[in-house]
Amino acid sequence: MSIKIISVTLLSVLLSVSVHAREVVSPDILTATENAVFTDDGRYFVAGSDGIHEIRDVSGENCVQDPNSGLYVCPLLAAKLEEESCIFRGMTTDGTYLYASCAVHPKDNTFFPATRSALYRVLPGREGVEELLIRDFDDVLVPNGMAVGPDGSLYLSDTNASLGILKKTAIVKLRFLDESTLDFVTEPWLPASPLYSLPNGLQIDGDTLYFVGGHNLWQIAIRSDGSAGFPRLKYHTYGVSKLMDDLVILPDHIAVAEFGLVNGLGFNKIVLIKRRGFGFPKKIRTGLTQLSSLAWEEGNLFTPGSFVGTSFLQGGLYEFER
């Protein structure tokens, strides 16, 4: 082994830190947890193959308590698109409403391209759904990343573009024609490219959009006319056995969920990339937990300042306290 390789290895060790991690919802209660969001009032919702659930510290109708954390898992919406079972993938919030996408896959297997998908707008009540609107996508989209833009439009990263389907667009903009009926149109926003393979997690901060695609984290300005600025590479992870799945925006950093395709090799991490200036990324090892989404706790449901993550491959819900 050369001196250069030894130096890089030592640097990687120094920049990686372990965290106290705890399972806050067992995979026995929630399987294939894909995405999660906090609403403005501090409520936390999880989407996945079991539908959409709220995680609460008080019980309610049909809630199940996790025996270890004591938190309650309360069903909000079943994973059904009329009579077909579907899998919830992307989810975001404007602070009040939840916007989510549910896709129908043959044999409920996400390795098969989706045959149908729809956009859901949900107003959660204290016990169940207060308002619900559903409208199919004309062109089948599987948005894994979803975010609300400055003008109220939705920006969607289409995972279908990574499943062998010939897609011309990596990110789609969804513009509402009538919000009272959920009428909308979609239009291409960012063209597809090998650089954006596996388009996934997407977040917006002001007029800047961040998204991960395969090995890359991109930063793109949303221009005043709503079009995409020139993509700037923010972070690249090396090695074909590592991919990025989701991100969360912090005041000074972008936190990215990075996972190894072969679990057990130590590639599962939360990577903290500085938003401004220079500096090596800090990597927080997550052990055998392959995270599919991240959220940042600013309330009282979990430990303040902790990361809360889902895992589509393993199920459950996990908290990582720095």
PDB file of N, CA and C in Angstrom, residues 252-316:
ATOM      1  N   ASP A 252     -26.018  25.338   8.110  1.00  0.00           N
ATOM      2  CA  ASP A 252     -24.652  25.486   7.596  1.00  0.00           C
ATOM      3  C   ASP A 252     -24.195  24.331   6.717  1.00  0.00           C
ATOM      4  N   HIS A 253     -24.979  23.257   6.641  1.00  0.00           N
ATOM      5  CA  HIS A 253     -24.555  22.077   5.911  1.00  0.00           C
ATOM      6  C   HIS A 253     -25.710  21.498   5.078  1.00  0.00           C
ATOM      7  N   ILE A 254     -25.334  20.666   4.116  1.00  0.00           N
ATOM      8  CA  ILE A 254     -26.266  19.769   3.450  1.00  0.00           C
ATOM      9  C   ILE A 254     -25.922  18.369   3.968  1.00  0.00           C
ATOM     10  N   ALA A 255     -26.883  17.682   4.551  1.00  0.00           N
ATOM     11  CA  ALA A 255     -26.660  16.319   5.036  1.00  0.00           C
ATOM     12  C   ALA A 255     -27.233  15.342   4.024  1.00  0.00           C
ATOM     13  N   VAL A 256     -26.399  14.402   3.581  1.00  0.00           N
ATOM     14  CA  VAL A 256     -26.770  13.446   2.540  1.00  0.00           C
ATOM     15  C   VAL A 256     -26.744  12.035   3.109  1.00  0.00           C
ATOM     16  N   ALA A 257     -27.745  11.234   2.784  1.00  0.00           N
ATOM     17  CA  ALA A 257     -27.759   9.825   3.150  1.00  0.00           C
ATOM     18  C   ALA A 257     -27.019   9.042   2.071  1.00  0.00           C
ATOM     19  N   GLU A 258     -25.922   8.413   2.467  1.00  0.00           N
ATOM     20  CA  GLU A 258     -25.099   7.628   1.543  1.00  0.00           C
ATOM     21  C   GLU A 258     -25.126   6.175   1.998  1.00  0.00           C
ATOM     22  N   PHE A 259     -25.321   5.253   1.055  1.00  0.00           N
ATOM     23  CA  PHE A 259     -25.383   3.850   1.457  1.00  0.00           C
ATOM     24  C   PHE A 259     -24.578   2.980   0.499  1.00  0.00           C
ATOM     25  N   GLY A 260     -24.137   1.837   1.013  1.00  0.00           N
ATOM     26  CA  GLY A 260     -23.402   0.882   0.208  1.00  0.00           C
ATOM     27  C   GLY A 260     -24.340  -0.125  -0.412  1.00  0.00           C
ATOM     28  N   LEU A 261     -24.102  -0.456  -1.676  1.00  0.00           N
ATOM     29  CA  LEU A 261     -24.941  -1.442  -2.348  1.00  0.00           C
ATOM     30  C   LEU A 261     -24.790  -2.816  -1.706  1.00  0.00           C
ATOM     31  N   VAL A 262     -23.584  -3.099  -1.187  1.00  0.00           N
ATOM     32  CA  VAL A 262     -23.350  -4.330  -0.436  1.00  0.00           C
ATOM     33  C   VAL A 262     -23.301  -3.943   1.033  1.00  0.00           C
ATOM     34  N   ASN A 263     -24.351  -4.285   1.770  1.00  0.00           N
ATOM     35  CA  ASN A 263     -24.410  -3.864   3.168  1.00  0.00           C
ATOM     36  C   ASN A 263     -23.376  -4.639   3.992  1.00  0.00           C
ATOM     37  N   GLY A 264     -22.937  -4.009   5.094  1.00  0.00           N
ATOM     38  CA  GLY A 264     -21.963  -4.649   5.963  1.00  0.00           C
ATOM     39  C   GLY A 264     -20.534  -4.237   5.687  1.00  0.00           C
ATOM     40  N   LEU A 265     -20.302  -3.461   4.607  1.00  0.00           N
ATOM     41  CA  LEU A 265     -18.940  -3.038   4.282  1.00  0.00           C
ATOM     42  C   LEU A 265     -18.599  -1.676   4.869  1.00  0.00           C
ATOM     43  N   GLY A 266     -19.502  -1.100   5.644  1.00  0.00           N
ATOM     44  CA  GLY A 266     -19.204   0.167   6.300  1.00  0.00           C
ATOM     45  C   GLY A 266     -19.409   1.391   5.455  1.00  0.00           C
ATOM     46  N   PHE A 267     -20.139   1.266   4.333  1.00  0.00           N
ATOM     47  CA  PHE A 267     -20.344   2.407   3.441  1.00  0.00           C
ATOM     48  C   PHE A 267     -21.576   3.226   3.793  1.00  0.00           C
ATOM     49  N   ASN A 268     -22.343   2.822   4.776  1.00  0.00           N
ATOM     50  CA  ASN A 268     -23.564   3.533   5.137  1.00  0.00           C
ATOM     51  C   ASN A 268     -23.221   4.727   6.030  1.00  0.00           C
ATOM     52  N   LYS A 269     -23.560   5.920   5.565  1.00  0.00           N
ATOM     53  CA  LYS A 269     -23.133   7.136   6.274  1.00  0.00           C
ATOM     54  C   LYS A 269     -24.151   8.255   6.087  1.00  0.00           C
ATOM     55  N   ILE A 270     -24.076   9.224   6.980  1.00  0.00           N
ATOM     56  CA  ILE A 270     -24.646  10.549   6.770  1.00  0.00           C
ATOM     57  C   ILE A 270     -23.460  11.467   6.511  1.00  0.00           C
ATOM     58  N   VAL A 271     -23.459  12.128   5.367  1.00  0.00           N
ATOM     59  CA  VAL A 271     -22.339  12.986   4.984  1.00  0.00           C
ATOM     60  C   VAL A 271     -22.760  14.441   5.127  1.00  0.00           C
ATOM     61  N   LEU A 272     -21.980  15.217   5.871  1.00  0.00           N
ATOM     62  CA  LEU A 272     -22.258  16.638   6.079  1.00  0.00           C
ATOM     63  C   LEU A 272     -21.344  17.462   5.188  1.00  0.00           C
ATOM     64  N   ILE A 273     -21.935  18.169   4.216  1.00  0.00           N
ATOM     65  CA  ILE A 273     -21.188  18.995   3.272  1.00  0.00           C
ATOM     66  C   ILE A 273     -21.461  20.455   3.580  1.00  0.00           C
ATOM     67  N   LYS A 274     -20.413  21.244   3.704  1.00  0.00           N
ATOM     68  CA  LYS A 274     -20.585  22.667   3.998  1.00  0.00           C
ATOM     69  C   LYS A 274     -21.351  23.362   2.876  1.00  0.00           C
ATOM     70  N   ARG A 275     -22.290  24.213   3.252  1.00  0.00           N
ATOM     71  CA  ARG A 275     -23.061  24.937   2.245  1.00  0.00           C
ATOM     72  C   ARG A 275     -22.230  26.040   1.601  1.00  0.00           C
ATOM     73  N   ARG A 276     -21.333  26.638   2.380  1.00  0.00           N
ATOM     74  CA  ARG A 276     -20.501  27.736   1.861  1.00  0.00           C
ATOM     75  C   ARG A 276     -19.066  27.509   2.287  1.00  0.00           C
ATOM     76  N   GLY A 277     -18.148  28.009   1.464  1.00  0.00           N
ATOM     77  CA  GLY A 277     -16.744  27.894   1.803  1.00  0.00           C
ATOM     78  C   GLY A 277     -16.205  26.498   1.506  1.00  0.00           C
ATOM     79  N   PHE A 278     -15.049  26.209   2.090  1.00  0.00           N
ATOM     80  CA  PHE A 278     -14.360  24.962   1.819  1.00  0.00           C
ATOM     81  C   PHE A 278     -14.204  24.168   3.106  1.00  0.00           C
ATOM     82  N   GLY A 279     -13.886  22.923   2.937  1.00  0.00           N
ATOM     83  CA  GLY A 279     -13.685  22.048   4.085  1.00  0.00           C
ATOM     84  C   GLY A 279     -14.070  20.633   3.731  1.00  0.00           C
ATOM     85  N   PHE A 280     -13.390  19.665   4.336  1.00  0.00           N
ATOM     86  CA  PHE A 280     -13.699  18.267   4.072  1.00  0.00           C
ATOM     87  C   PHE A 280     -15.065  17.915   4.651  1.00  0.00           C
ATOM     88  N   PRO A 281     -15.812  17.089   3.939  1.00  0.00           N
ATOM     89  CA  PRO A 281     -17.098  16.623   4.500  1.00  0.00           C
ATOM     90  C   PRO A 281     -16.875  15.799   5.760  1.00  0.00           C
ATOM     91  N   LYS A 282     -17.806  15.897   6.687  1.00  0.00           N
ATOM     92  CA  LYS A 282     -17.778  15.044   7.872  1.00  0.00           C
ATOM     93  C   LYS A 282     -18.727  13.885   7.634  1.00  0.00           C
ATOM     94  N   LYS A 283     -18.273  12.676   7.935  1.00  0.00           N
ATOM     95  CA  LYS A 283     -19.071  11.485   7.658  1.00  0.00           C
ATOM     96  C   LYS A 283     -19.447  10.799   8.963  1.00  0.00           C
ATOM     97  N   ILE A 284     -20.736  10.607   9.151  1.00  0.00           N
ATOM     98  CA  ILE A 284     -21.275   9.970  10.347  1.00  0.00           C
ATOM     99  C   ILE A 284     -21.698   8.558   9.980  1.00  0.00           C
ATOM    100  N   ARG A 285     -21.020   7.573  10.498  1.00  0.00           N
ATOM    101  CA  ARG A 285     -21.333   6.186  10.162  1.00  0.00           C
ATOM    102  C   ARG A 285     -22.680   5.785  10.759  1.00  0.00           C
ATOM    103  N   THR A 286     -23.466   5.082   9.964  1.00  0.00           N
ATOM    104  CA  THR A 286     -24.778   4.619  10.425  1.00  0.00           C
ATOM    105  C   THR A 286     -24.832   3.101  10.559  1.00  0.00           C
ATOM    106  N   GLY A 287     -23.680   2.457  10.564  1.00  0.00           N
ATOM    107  CA  GLY A 287     -23.635   1.016  10.761  1.00  0.00           C
ATOM    108  C   GLY A 287     -24.300   0.265   9.623  1.00  0.00           C
ATOM    109  N   LEU A 288     -25.158  -0.681   9.960  1.00  0.00           N
ATOM    110  CA  LEU A 288     -25.840  -1.493   8.948  1.00  0.00           C
ATOM    111  C   LEU A 288     -27.141  -0.856   8.467  1.00  0.00           C
ATOM    112  N   THR A 289     -27.444   0.338   8.956  1.00  0.00           N
ATOM    113  CA  THR A 289     -28.690   1.007   8.570  1.00  0.00           C
ATOM    114  C   THR A 289     -28.493   1.767   7.265  1.00  0.00           C
ATOM    115  N   GLN A 290     -29.213   1.353   6.220  1.00  0.00           N
ATOM    116  CA  GLN A 290     -29.150   1.999   4.904  1.00  0.00           C
ATOM    117  C   GLN A 290     -30.310   2.989   4.798  1.00  0.00           C
ATOM    118  N   LEU A 291     -30.009   4.258   4.995  1.00  0.00           N
ATOM    119  CA  LEU A 291     -31.046   5.274   5.069  1.00  0.00           C
ATOM    120  C   LEU A 291     -31.583   5.637   3.685  1.00  0.00           C
ATOM    121  N   SER A 292     -32.900   5.811   3.601  1.00  0.00           N
ATOM    122  CA  SER A 292     -33.528   6.244   2.353  1.00  0.00           C
ATOM    123  C   SER A 292     -34.028   7.678   2.434  1.00  0.00           C
ATOM    124  N   SER A 293     -34.113   8.246   3.635  1.00  0.00           N
ATOM    125  CA  SER A 293     -34.457   9.664   3.763  1.00  0.00           C
ATOM    126  C   SER A 293     -33.970  10.180   5.105  1.00  0.00           C
ATOM    127  N   LEU A 294     -33.798  11.481   5.164  1.00  0.00           N
ATOM    128  CA  LEU A 294     -33.343  12.145   6.383  1.00  0.00           C
ATOM    129  C   LEU A 294     -34.262  13.303   6.723  1.00  0.00           C
ATOM    130  N   ALA A 295     -34.428  13.545   7.998  1.00  0.00           N
ATOM    131  CA  ALA A 295     -35.096  14.756   8.487  1.00  0.00           C
ATOM    132  C   ALA A 295     -34.291  15.272   9.667  1.00  0.00           C
ATOM    133  N   TRP A 296     -34.477  16.541   9.977  1.00  0.00           N
ATOM    134  CA  TRP A 296     -33.731  17.197  11.049  1.00  0.00           C
ATOM    135  C   TRP A 296     -34.719  17.623  12.116  1.00  0.00           C
ATOM    136  N   GLU A 297     -34.559  17.067  13.310  1.00  0.00           N
ATOM    137  CA  GLU A 297     -35.513  17.315  14.393  1.00  0.00           C
ATOM    138  C   GLU A 297     -35.277  18.669  15.038  1.00  0.00           C
ATOM    139  N   GLU A 298     -36.267  19.523  14.969  1.00  0.00           N
ATOM    140  CA  GLU A 298     -36.197  20.823  15.629  1.00  0.00           C
ATOM    141  C   GLU A 298     -37.273  20.952  16.697  1.00  0.00           C
ATOM    142  N   GLY A 299     -38.047  19.889  16.900  1.00  0.00           N
ATOM    143  CA  GLY A 299     -39.133  19.934  17.865  1.00  0.00           C
ATOM    144  C   GLY A 299     -38.859  19.089  19.086  1.00  0.00           C
ATOM    145  N   ASN A 300     -39.891  18.417  19.578  1.00  0.00           N
ATOM    146  CA  ASN A 300     -39.779  17.679  20.832  1.00  0.00           C
ATOM    147  C   ASN A 300     -40.149  16.211  20.710  1.00  0.00           C
ATOM    148  N   LEU A 301     -40.490  15.747  19.496  1.00  0.00           N
ATOM    149  CA  LEU A 301     -40.875  14.354  19.343  1.00  0.00           C
ATOM    150  C   LEU A 301     -39.672  13.430  19.512  1.00  0.00           C
ATOM    151  N   PHE A 302     -38.568  13.817  18.890  1.00  0.00           N
ATOM    152  CA  PHE A 302     -37.322  13.078  19.016  1.00  0.00           C
ATOM    153  C   PHE A 302     -36.326  13.942  19.782  1.00  0.00           C
ATOM    154  N   THR A 303     -35.083  13.505  19.850  1.00  0.00           N
ATOM    155  CA  THR A 303     -34.047  14.292  20.523  1.00  0.00           C
ATOM    156  C   THR A 303     -33.753  15.544  19.708  1.00  0.00           C
ATOM    157  N   PRO A 304     -33.878  16.739  20.287  1.00  0.00           N
ATOM    158  CA  PRO A 304     -33.602  17.966  19.524  1.00  0.00           C
ATOM    159  C   PRO A 304     -32.203  17.940  18.913  1.00  0.00           C
ATOM    160  N   GLY A 305     -32.127  18.310  17.634  1.00  0.00           N
ATOM    161  CA  GLY A 305     -30.849  18.352  16.948  1.00  0.00           C
ATOM    162  C   GLY A 305     -30.412  17.033  16.349  1.00  0.00           C
ATOM    163  N   SER A 306     -31.234  16.011  16.452  1.00  0.00           N
ATOM    164  CA  SER A 306     -30.850  14.702  15.922  1.00  0.00           C
ATOM    165  C   SER A 306     -31.319  14.539  14.480  1.00  0.00           C
ATOM    166  N   PHE A 307     -30.694  13.586  13.782  1.00  0.00           N
ATOM    167  CA  PHE A 307     -31.184  13.168  12.482  1.00  0.00           C
ATOM    168  C   PHE A 307     -32.185  12.042  12.682  1.00  0.00           C
ATOM    169  N   VAL A 308     -33.260  12.065  11.901  1.00  0.00           N
ATOM    170  CA  VAL A 308     -34.235  10.987  11.920  1.00  0.00           C
ATOM    171  C   VAL A 308     -34.306  10.428  10.501  1.00  0.00           C
ATOM    172  N   GLY A 309     -34.125   9.107  10.375  1.00  0.00           N
ATOM    173  CA  GLY A 309     -34.037   8.515   9.051  1.00  0.00           C
ATOM    174  C   GLY A 309     -34.960   7.336   8.853  1.00  0.00           C
ATOM    175  N   THR A 310     -35.367   7.128   7.594  1.00  0.00           N
ATOM    176  CA  THR A 310     -36.143   5.965   7.197  1.00  0.00           C
ATOM    177  C   THR A 310     -35.233   5.014   6.428  1.00  0.00           C
ATOM    178  N   SER A 311     -35.707   3.784   6.219  1.00  0.00           N
ATOM    179  CA  SER A 311     -34.948   2.811   5.437  1.00  0.00           C
ATOM    180  C   SER A 311     -35.919   1.990   4.593  1.00  0.00           C
ATOM    181  N   PHE A 312     -35.900   2.222   3.284  1.00  0.00           N
ATOM    182  CA  PHE A 312     -36.794   1.484   2.399  1.00  0.00           C
ATOM    183  C   PHE A 312     -36.377   0.014   2.307  1.00  0.00           C
ATOM    184  N   LEU A 313     -35.067  -0.240   2.365  1.00  0.00           N
ATOM    185  CA  LEU A 313     -34.582  -1.609   2.230  1.00  0.00           C
ATOM    186  C   LEU A 313     -34.783  -2.424   3.499  1.00  0.00           C
ATOM    187  N   GLN A 314     -34.748  -1.764   4.656  1.00  0.00           N
ATOM    188  CA  GLN A 314     -34.821  -2.503   5.910  1.00  0.00           C
ATOM    189  C   GLN A 314     -36.093  -2.255   6.706  1.00  0.00           C
ATOM    190  N   GLY A 315     -36.768  -1.141   6.440  1.00  0.00           N
ATOM    191  CA  GLY A 315     -37.935  -0.785   7.224  1.00  0.00           C
ATOM    192  C   GLY A 315     -37.535  -0.117   8.529  1.00  0.00           C
ATOM    193  N   GLY A 316     -38.538   0.326   9.274  1.00  0.00           N
ATOM    194  CA  GLY A 316     -38.285   0.945  10.562  1.00  0.00           C
ATOM    195  C   GLY A 316     -37.962   2.423  10.468  1.00  0.00           C
TER     196      GLY A 316
END
